[in-house]
GROMACS .gro file of C-alpha atoms in nm:
model
  318
    1MET     CA    1   0.413  -2.313  -0.655
    2ARG     CA    2   0.560  -2.394  -1.002
    3ARG     CA    3   0.918  -2.497  -0.997
    4LEU     CA    4   1.176  -2.511  -1.280
    5HIS     CA    5   1.363  -2.845  -1.301
    6ALA     CA    6   1.657  -2.948  -1.540
    7CYS     CA    7   1.550  -3.175  -1.788
    8GLY     CA    8   1.859  -3.268  -1.954
    9ARG     CA    9   1.807  -3.058  -2.255
   10ASP     CA   10   2.072  -2.814  -2.369
   11ARG     CA   11   1.860  -2.513  -2.419
   12SER     CA   12   2.140  -2.285  -2.530
   13MET     CA   13   2.152  -2.486  -2.834
   14GLU     CA   14   1.809  -2.364  -2.938
   15PHE     CA   15   1.908  -1.977  -2.966
   16ALA     CA   16   1.925  -1.837  -3.302
   17PRO     CA   17   2.200  -1.580  -3.373
   18GLY     CA   18   1.959  -1.301  -3.303
   19GLN     CA   19   1.902  -1.447  -2.956
   20ILE     CA   20   2.263  -1.429  -2.855
   21LEU     CA   21   2.244  -1.095  -2.702
   22LYS     CA   22   1.935  -1.199  -2.501
   23SER     CA   23   2.144  -1.511  -2.381
   24MET     CA   24   2.444  -1.297  -2.272
   25ALA     CA   25   2.200  -1.030  -2.104
   26GLY     CA   26   2.039  -1.351  -1.915
   27SER     CA   27   2.365  -1.457  -1.791
   28VAL     CA   28   2.440  -1.116  -1.644
   29LEU     CA   29   2.114  -1.080  -1.496
   30LEU     CA   30   2.131  -1.421  -1.332
   31SER     CA   31   2.485  -1.339  -1.204
   32LEU     CA   32   2.382  -1.035  -1.048
   33LEU     CA   33   2.073  -1.165  -0.893
   34MET     CA   34   2.293  -1.442  -0.739
   35SER     CA   35   2.552  -1.218  -0.584
   36THR     CA   36   2.525  -0.935  -0.335
   37PRO     CA   37   2.325  -0.688  -0.535
   38SER     CA   38   2.460  -0.346  -0.602
   39TYR     CA   39   2.134  -0.189  -0.675
   40ALA     CA   40   2.005  -0.159  -0.314
   41LYS     CA   41   1.967   0.241  -0.341
   42VAL     CA   42   1.633   0.284  -0.524
   43VAL     CA   43   1.587   0.631  -0.661
   44LYS     CA   44   1.227   0.597  -0.773
   45SER     CA   45   0.965   0.337  -0.690
   46ALA     CA   46   0.618   0.194  -0.842
   47PRO     CA   47   0.439  -0.119  -0.759
   48ILE     CA   48   0.603  -0.420  -0.948
   49LEU     CA   49   0.682  -0.715  -0.743
   50ALA     CA   50   0.430  -0.870  -0.492
   51PRO     CA   51   0.520  -1.175  -0.290
   52LYS     CA   52   0.205  -1.221  -0.112
   53ASP     CA   53   0.307  -1.545   0.075
   54THR     CA   54   0.565  -1.331   0.258
   55GLY     CA   55   0.384  -1.002   0.314
   56VAL     CA   56   0.639  -0.822   0.137
   57GLU     CA   57   0.516  -0.616  -0.143
   58ILE     CA   58   0.792  -0.534  -0.393
   59THR     CA   59   0.795  -0.183  -0.547
   60ILE     CA   60   1.111  -0.180  -0.743
   61ASP     CA   61   1.128   0.044  -1.066
   62GLU     CA   62   1.455   0.225  -1.099
   63ALA     CA   63   1.803   0.184  -0.928
   64HIS     CA   64   2.146   0.306  -0.957
   65GLY     CA   65   2.359   0.111  -1.218
   66GLN     CA   66   2.095  -0.159  -1.263
   67ALA     CA   67   1.784   0.009  -1.389
   68GLU     CA   68   1.789  -0.208  -1.712
   69ILE     CA   69   1.758  -0.511  -1.500
   70LEU     CA   70   1.466  -0.405  -1.293
   71ASP     CA   71   1.320  -0.269  -1.622
   72ARG     CA   72   1.345  -0.624  -1.767
   73ILE     CA   73   1.170  -0.788  -1.442
   74SER     CA   74   0.891  -0.530  -1.466
   75LYS     CA   75   0.814  -0.659  -1.809
   76TRP     CA   76   0.726  -0.989  -1.658
   77ASP     CA   77   0.385  -0.873  -1.537
   78SER     CA   78   0.198  -1.105  -1.772
   79ASN     CA   79  -0.148  -1.031  -1.625
   80LYS     CA   80  -0.089  -0.648  -1.650
   81ASN     CA   81  -0.185  -0.596  -1.283
   82GLY     CA   82   0.094  -0.382  -1.181
   83ARG     CA   83   0.245  -0.670  -0.973
   84ILE     CA   84   0.481  -0.938  -1.022
   85SER     CA   85   0.412  -1.267  -0.838
   86ARG     CA   86   0.665  -1.542  -0.765
   87GLU     CA   87   0.522  -1.755  -1.035
   88GLU     CA   88   0.566  -1.476  -1.295
   89PHE     CA   89   0.940  -1.420  -1.156
   90GLU     CA   90   1.014  -1.774  -1.234
   91SER     CA   91   0.860  -1.782  -1.584
   92GLY     CA   92   1.052  -1.465  -1.663
   93MET     CA   93   1.374  -1.613  -1.533
   94ARG     CA   94   1.309  -1.947  -1.729
   95ASP     CA   95   1.245  -1.750  -2.056
   96TYR     CA   96   1.535  -1.499  -2.015
   97VAL     CA   97   1.807  -1.692  -1.859
   98PRO     CA   98   1.988  -1.937  -2.109
   99HIS     CA   99   1.998  -2.244  -1.903
  100GLU     CA  100   1.770  -2.443  -1.650
  101LEU     CA  101   1.753  -2.322  -1.305
  102SER     CA  102   1.743  -2.518  -0.978
  103PRO     CA  103   1.477  -2.431  -0.711
  104GLY     CA  104   1.766  -2.323  -0.511
  105GLN     CA  105   1.887  -2.081  -0.755
  106LEU     CA  106   1.507  -1.931  -0.803
  107ASP     CA  107   1.479  -1.911  -0.428
  108GLN     CA  108   1.814  -1.712  -0.398
  109ALA     CA  109   1.740  -1.471  -0.682
  110TRP     CA  110   1.383  -1.403  -0.532
  111ALA     CA  111   1.529  -1.346  -0.201
  112ARG     CA  112   1.779  -1.087  -0.363
  113ILE     CA  113   1.473  -0.907  -0.494
  114GLN     CA  114   1.313  -0.895  -0.181
  115GLY     CA  115   1.625  -0.772  -0.002
  116VAL     CA  116   1.627  -0.472  -0.232
  117GLU     CA  117   1.270  -0.388  -0.137
  118LEU     CA  118   1.331  -0.415   0.212
  119GLU     CA  119   1.624  -0.177   0.186
  120ARG     CA  120   1.401   0.057  -0.010
  121ARG     CA  121   1.155   0.054   0.252
  122ALA     CA  122   1.393   0.163   0.514
  123THR     CA  123   1.402   0.505   0.330
  124ASP     CA  124   1.008   0.508   0.271
  125PRO     CA  125   0.838   0.739   0.531
  126SER     CA  126   0.520   0.558   0.443
  127TYR     CA  127   0.666   0.224   0.580
  128SER     CA  128   0.616   0.169   0.952
  129GLY     CA  129   0.957   0.011   0.984
  130ASN     CA  130   1.141   0.274   0.816
  131LYS     CA  131   1.469   0.404   0.968
  132LEU     CA  132   1.419   0.774   0.877
  133THR     CA  133   1.442   1.059   1.117
  134ASP     CA  134   1.163   1.291   1.161
  135GLU     CA  135   1.356   1.555   0.967
  136GLN     CA  136   1.424   1.313   0.675
  137LYS     CA  137   1.053   1.241   0.643
  138GLN     CA  138   0.990   1.600   0.563
  139LEU     CA  139   1.235   1.627   0.287
  140PRO     CA  140   1.115   1.781  -0.042
  141GLN     CA  141   1.088   1.565  -0.361
  142PRO     CA  142   1.380   1.620  -0.620
  143GLY     CA  143   1.319   1.916  -0.831
  144GLN     CA  144   1.011   2.014  -0.622
  145PRO     CA  145   0.913   2.360  -0.755
  146ILE     CA  146   0.793   2.516  -0.414
  147ASP     CA  147   0.856   2.471  -0.038
  148LEU     CA  148   0.560   2.310   0.135
  149PRO     CA  149   0.470   2.343   0.509
  150THR     CA  150   0.595   2.086   0.745
  151SER     CA  151   0.391   2.165   1.038
  152ARG     CA  152   0.139   1.891   1.166
  153VAL     CA  153  -0.204   1.909   1.319
  154LYS     CA  154  -0.350   1.710   1.592
  155SER     CA  155  -0.651   1.501   1.524
  156HIS     CA  156  -0.960   1.428   1.739
  157ILE     CA  157  -0.883   1.053   1.723
  158PRO     CA  158  -0.754   0.937   2.044
  159LYS     CA  159  -0.437   0.696   2.076
  160GLN     CA  160  -0.453   0.384   2.297
  161GLU     CA  161  -0.149   0.494   2.492
  162GLY     CA  162  -0.284   0.839   2.540
  163GLY     CA  163  -0.305   1.164   2.348
  164PHE     CA  164  -0.418   1.195   1.992
  165TRP     CA  165  -0.277   1.094   1.660
  166GLN     CA  166  -0.135   1.359   1.437
  167TYR     CA  167  -0.181   1.411   1.077
  168PRO     CA  168   0.103   1.440   0.825
  169SER     CA  169   0.210   1.781   0.709
  170PRO     CA  170   0.156   1.912   0.342
  171GLN     CA  171   0.499   1.784   0.249
  172GLN     CA  172   0.462   1.431   0.402
  173ALA     CA  173   0.102   1.417   0.210
  174TYR     CA  174   0.260   1.518  -0.113
  175ASN     CA  175   0.544   1.281  -0.063
  176ALA     CA  176   0.299   0.982   0.001
  177MET     CA  177   0.078   1.060  -0.322
  178VAL     CA  178   0.408   1.057  -0.531
  179ARG     CA  179   0.497   0.734  -0.411
  180LYS     CA  180   0.166   0.585  -0.463
  181GLY     CA  181   0.198   0.690  -0.840
  182LYS     CA  182  -0.054   0.959  -0.805
  183ASP     CA  183  -0.037   1.310  -0.984
  184PRO     CA  184  -0.090   1.551  -0.706
  185ASP     CA  185  -0.100   1.917  -0.771
  186ILE     CA  186   0.177   2.057  -0.557
  187TYR     CA  187   0.003   2.398  -0.555
  188ARG     CA  188  -0.302   2.230  -0.401
  189ALA     CA  189  -0.124   2.037  -0.131
  190LYS     CA  190  -0.252   2.226   0.150
  191ASP     CA  191  -0.602   2.172   0.011
  192PHE     CA  192  -0.547   1.812  -0.021
  193VAL     CA  193  -0.408   1.781   0.345
  194SER     CA  194  -0.734   1.957   0.471
  195THR     CA  195  -0.940   1.716   0.289
  196HIS     CA  196  -0.740   1.400   0.399
  197ASN     CA  197  -0.762   1.541   0.776
  198GLU     CA  198  -1.145   1.590   0.738
  199MET     CA  199  -1.171   1.236   0.557
  200ASN     CA  200  -1.000   1.067   0.860
  201GLU     CA  201  -1.223   1.249   1.099
  202ARG     CA  202  -1.541   1.126   0.906
  203GLY     CA  203  -1.397   0.772   0.879
  204TRP     CA  204  -1.346   0.771   1.279
  205ASN     CA  205  -1.705   0.902   1.316
  206GLN     CA  206  -1.827   0.603   1.105
  207VAL     CA  207  -1.612   0.358   1.318
  208LEU     CA  208  -1.770   0.506   1.648
  209HIS     CA  209  -2.129   0.497   1.477
  210TYR     CA  210  -2.069   0.113   1.409
  211GLU     CA  211  -1.963   0.064   1.751
  212SER     CA  212  -2.239   0.241   1.920
  213ILE     CA  213  -2.482  -0.012   1.743
  214THR     CA  214  -2.268  -0.336   1.792
  215HIS     CA  215  -2.124  -0.246   2.134
  216PRO     CA  216  -2.338   0.031   2.301
  217GLU     CA  217  -2.205  -0.100   2.642
  218CYS     CA  218  -1.859   0.085   2.581
  219PRO     CA  219  -1.893   0.450   2.591
  220GLN     CA  220  -1.730   0.626   2.278
  221GLU     CA  221  -1.470   0.820   2.484
  222LYS     CA  222  -1.320   0.482   2.579
  223ILE     CA  223  -1.283   0.363   2.219
  224LYS     CA  224  -0.923   0.421   2.088
  225LEU     CA  225  -0.736   0.384   1.783
  226SER     CA  226  -0.439   0.146   1.862
  227LYS     CA  227  -0.296   0.101   1.506
  228PHE     CA  228  -0.378   0.146   1.153
  229ASN     CA  229  -0.226   0.040   0.804
  230GLY     CA  230  -0.315   0.107   0.443
  231ASP     CA  231  -0.353  -0.144   0.189
  232TYR     CA  232  -0.375   0.048  -0.134
  233ASP     CA  233  -0.346  -0.262  -0.375
  234GLY     CA  234  -0.589  -0.460  -0.194
  235ARG     CA  235  -0.877  -0.228  -0.214
  236VAL     CA  236  -1.201  -0.339  -0.366
  237LYS     CA  237  -1.326  -0.249  -0.705
  238GLY     CA  238  -1.428   0.117  -0.715
  239SER     CA  239  -1.228   0.224  -0.418
  240PHE     CA  240  -0.929   0.456  -0.449
  241ASP     CA  241  -0.790   0.363  -0.116
  242ARG     CA  242  -0.836   0.109   0.178
  243HIS     CA  243  -0.718   0.134   0.521
  244TYR     CA  244  -0.732  -0.119   0.838
  245TRP     CA  245  -0.803   0.063   1.162
  246THR     CA  246  -0.773  -0.138   1.469
  247VAL     CA  247  -0.963   0.004   1.773
  248ASN     CA  248  -0.923  -0.082   2.145
  249ARG     CA  249  -1.271  -0.100   2.318
  250CYS     CA  250  -1.295   0.005   2.681
  251GLY     CA  251  -0.919  -0.144   2.729
  252THR     CA  252  -1.031  -0.510   2.708
  253GLU     CA  253  -1.115  -0.589   2.334
  254GLU     CA  254  -0.978  -0.515   1.995
  255GLN     CA  255  -1.157  -0.492   1.668
  256THR     CA  256  -1.020  -0.422   1.317
  257TYR     CA  257  -1.231  -0.227   1.084
  258VAL     CA  258  -1.198  -0.203   0.696
  259LEU     CA  259  -1.236   0.161   0.549
  260ASP     CA  260  -1.279   0.177   0.179
  261TYR     CA  261  -1.274   0.516  -0.003
  262PHE     CA  262  -1.479   0.604  -0.306
  263ASP     CA  263  -1.451   0.894  -0.527
  264LEU     CA  264  -1.796   0.991  -0.627
  265LYS     CA  265  -1.683   1.207  -0.925
  266LYS     CA  266  -1.395   1.000  -1.036
  267GLN     CA  267  -1.190   1.159  -1.334
  268ASP     CA  268  -0.911   0.910  -1.397
  269GLU     CA  269  -0.675   0.652  -1.207
  270ILE     CA  270  -0.438   0.910  -1.086
  271THR     CA  271  -0.641   1.219  -1.000
  272MET     CA  272  -0.702   1.252  -0.644
  273PRO     CA  273  -1.030   1.416  -0.503
  274TYR     CA  274  -0.974   1.758  -0.326
  275SER     CA  275  -1.319   1.772  -0.184
  276ASN     CA  276  -1.488   1.555   0.083
  277GLU     CA  277  -1.831   1.619  -0.082
  278ASP     CA  278  -1.675   1.400  -0.362
  279ILE     CA  279  -1.579   1.109  -0.119
  280GLU     CA  280  -1.791   0.827   0.018
  281ILE     CA  281  -1.645   0.631   0.313
  282GLN     CA  282  -1.772   0.273   0.376
  283VAL     CA  283  -1.679   0.104   0.702
  284LYS     CA  284  -1.730  -0.248   0.832
  285PRO     CA  285  -1.548  -0.501   1.057
  286ASP     CA  286  -1.248  -0.666   0.879
  287PRO     CA  287  -1.409  -1.024   0.770
  288ALA     CA  288  -1.072  -1.184   0.877
  289SER     CA  289  -1.130  -1.090   1.241
  290ALA     CA  290  -1.303  -1.332   1.491
  291ALA     CA  291  -1.603  -1.124   1.580
  292ALA     CA  292  -1.656  -0.980   1.242
  293LYS     CA  293  -1.953  -1.204   1.153
  294LYS     CA  294  -2.157  -1.148   1.480
  295ASP     CA  295  -2.099  -0.778   1.472
  296THR     CA  296  -2.180  -0.754   1.094
  297GLU     CA  297  -2.494  -0.958   1.146
  298LYS     CA  298  -2.587  -0.723   1.438
  299TYR     CA  299  -2.539  -0.411   1.249
  300LYS     CA  300  -2.723  -0.541   0.947
  301ALA     CA  301  -3.014  -0.644   1.168
  302LYS     CA  302  -3.038  -0.282   1.310
  303VAL     CA  303  -2.952  -0.082   0.995
  304GLY     CA  304  -3.031  -0.294   0.691
  305LYS     CA  305  -2.683  -0.346   0.564
  306GLU     CA  306  -2.343  -0.461   0.663
  307TYR     CA  307  -2.145  -0.155   0.636
  308SER     CA  308  -2.165   0.215   0.747
  309SER     CA  309  -2.143   0.486   0.489
  310THR     CA  310  -2.101   0.846   0.501
  311SER     CA  311  -2.378   0.877   0.231
  312ASP     CA  312  -2.612   0.763   0.508
  313PHE     CA  313  -2.460   0.904   0.813
  314ASP     CA  314  -2.204   1.202   0.797
  315THR     CA  315  -2.232   1.393   1.103
  316MET     CA  316  -1.925   1.551   1.249
  317LEU     CA  317  -1.902   1.497   1.605
  318PHE     CA  318  -1.622   1.755   1.672
   0.00000   0.00000   0.00000
């Protein structure tokens, strides 16, 4: 990790008259980051900061009273990947603040930024650790032109603790797409939810298909989905979304699968597909899991490739 150290040089003497405002703004930015931030309430978010070493993905864009500061930080995305790493943050602070910063100051400033994100996540329905009530998760977007249904549909995907997983309502799904920076057509929200639900049923069938080949000793009715999460920014090239699904096998073993979703008729980066005919789902064991290599080799020996795909097998079991 690159650190900034004092070198005994008075950098403030290097500023030309036209840089005085930048010097003053840098001092203000530093003072705000080093004090208790007053910009914890985020009103809009888009992926910006990503401290991969901590597992916290910073997605700050606009905040009450301090939007200009966060806008400045967002410009430190040097490789234009929509994310700001700790290294990019340090480089930006070095260039913008009119004096050298100690490692401790940088640690504190970065921690403040992470704190803002954790506060934002507390009000984000898509974050598993959110503190919202069920009613709050169904709230419409500001200025939403029409009301959307808030009723939910039960899936055919069994939960480890019993029962079945429920799909999000059209309002919840619409909210999720807005948070991801997509441009969903609110008048087609019901269509999108229908596509989303069928897409997950298809994905589950792919998981069961993989399991039937790699672990035929466990009946399919005893395979349960214990947990899942998305990794939108970690998806592979060509995939518009990626999920990690962890299944419990006959109550004794667990295996995590990676599901990648591909738009076969892709229009652009923000338009979501509304038909399952346009979506291919590829499923394989998570390479990071202990049994992945063995199961992948077993599946490949039987099928001829490492992943299951809806392009090859897409029979609805329900």
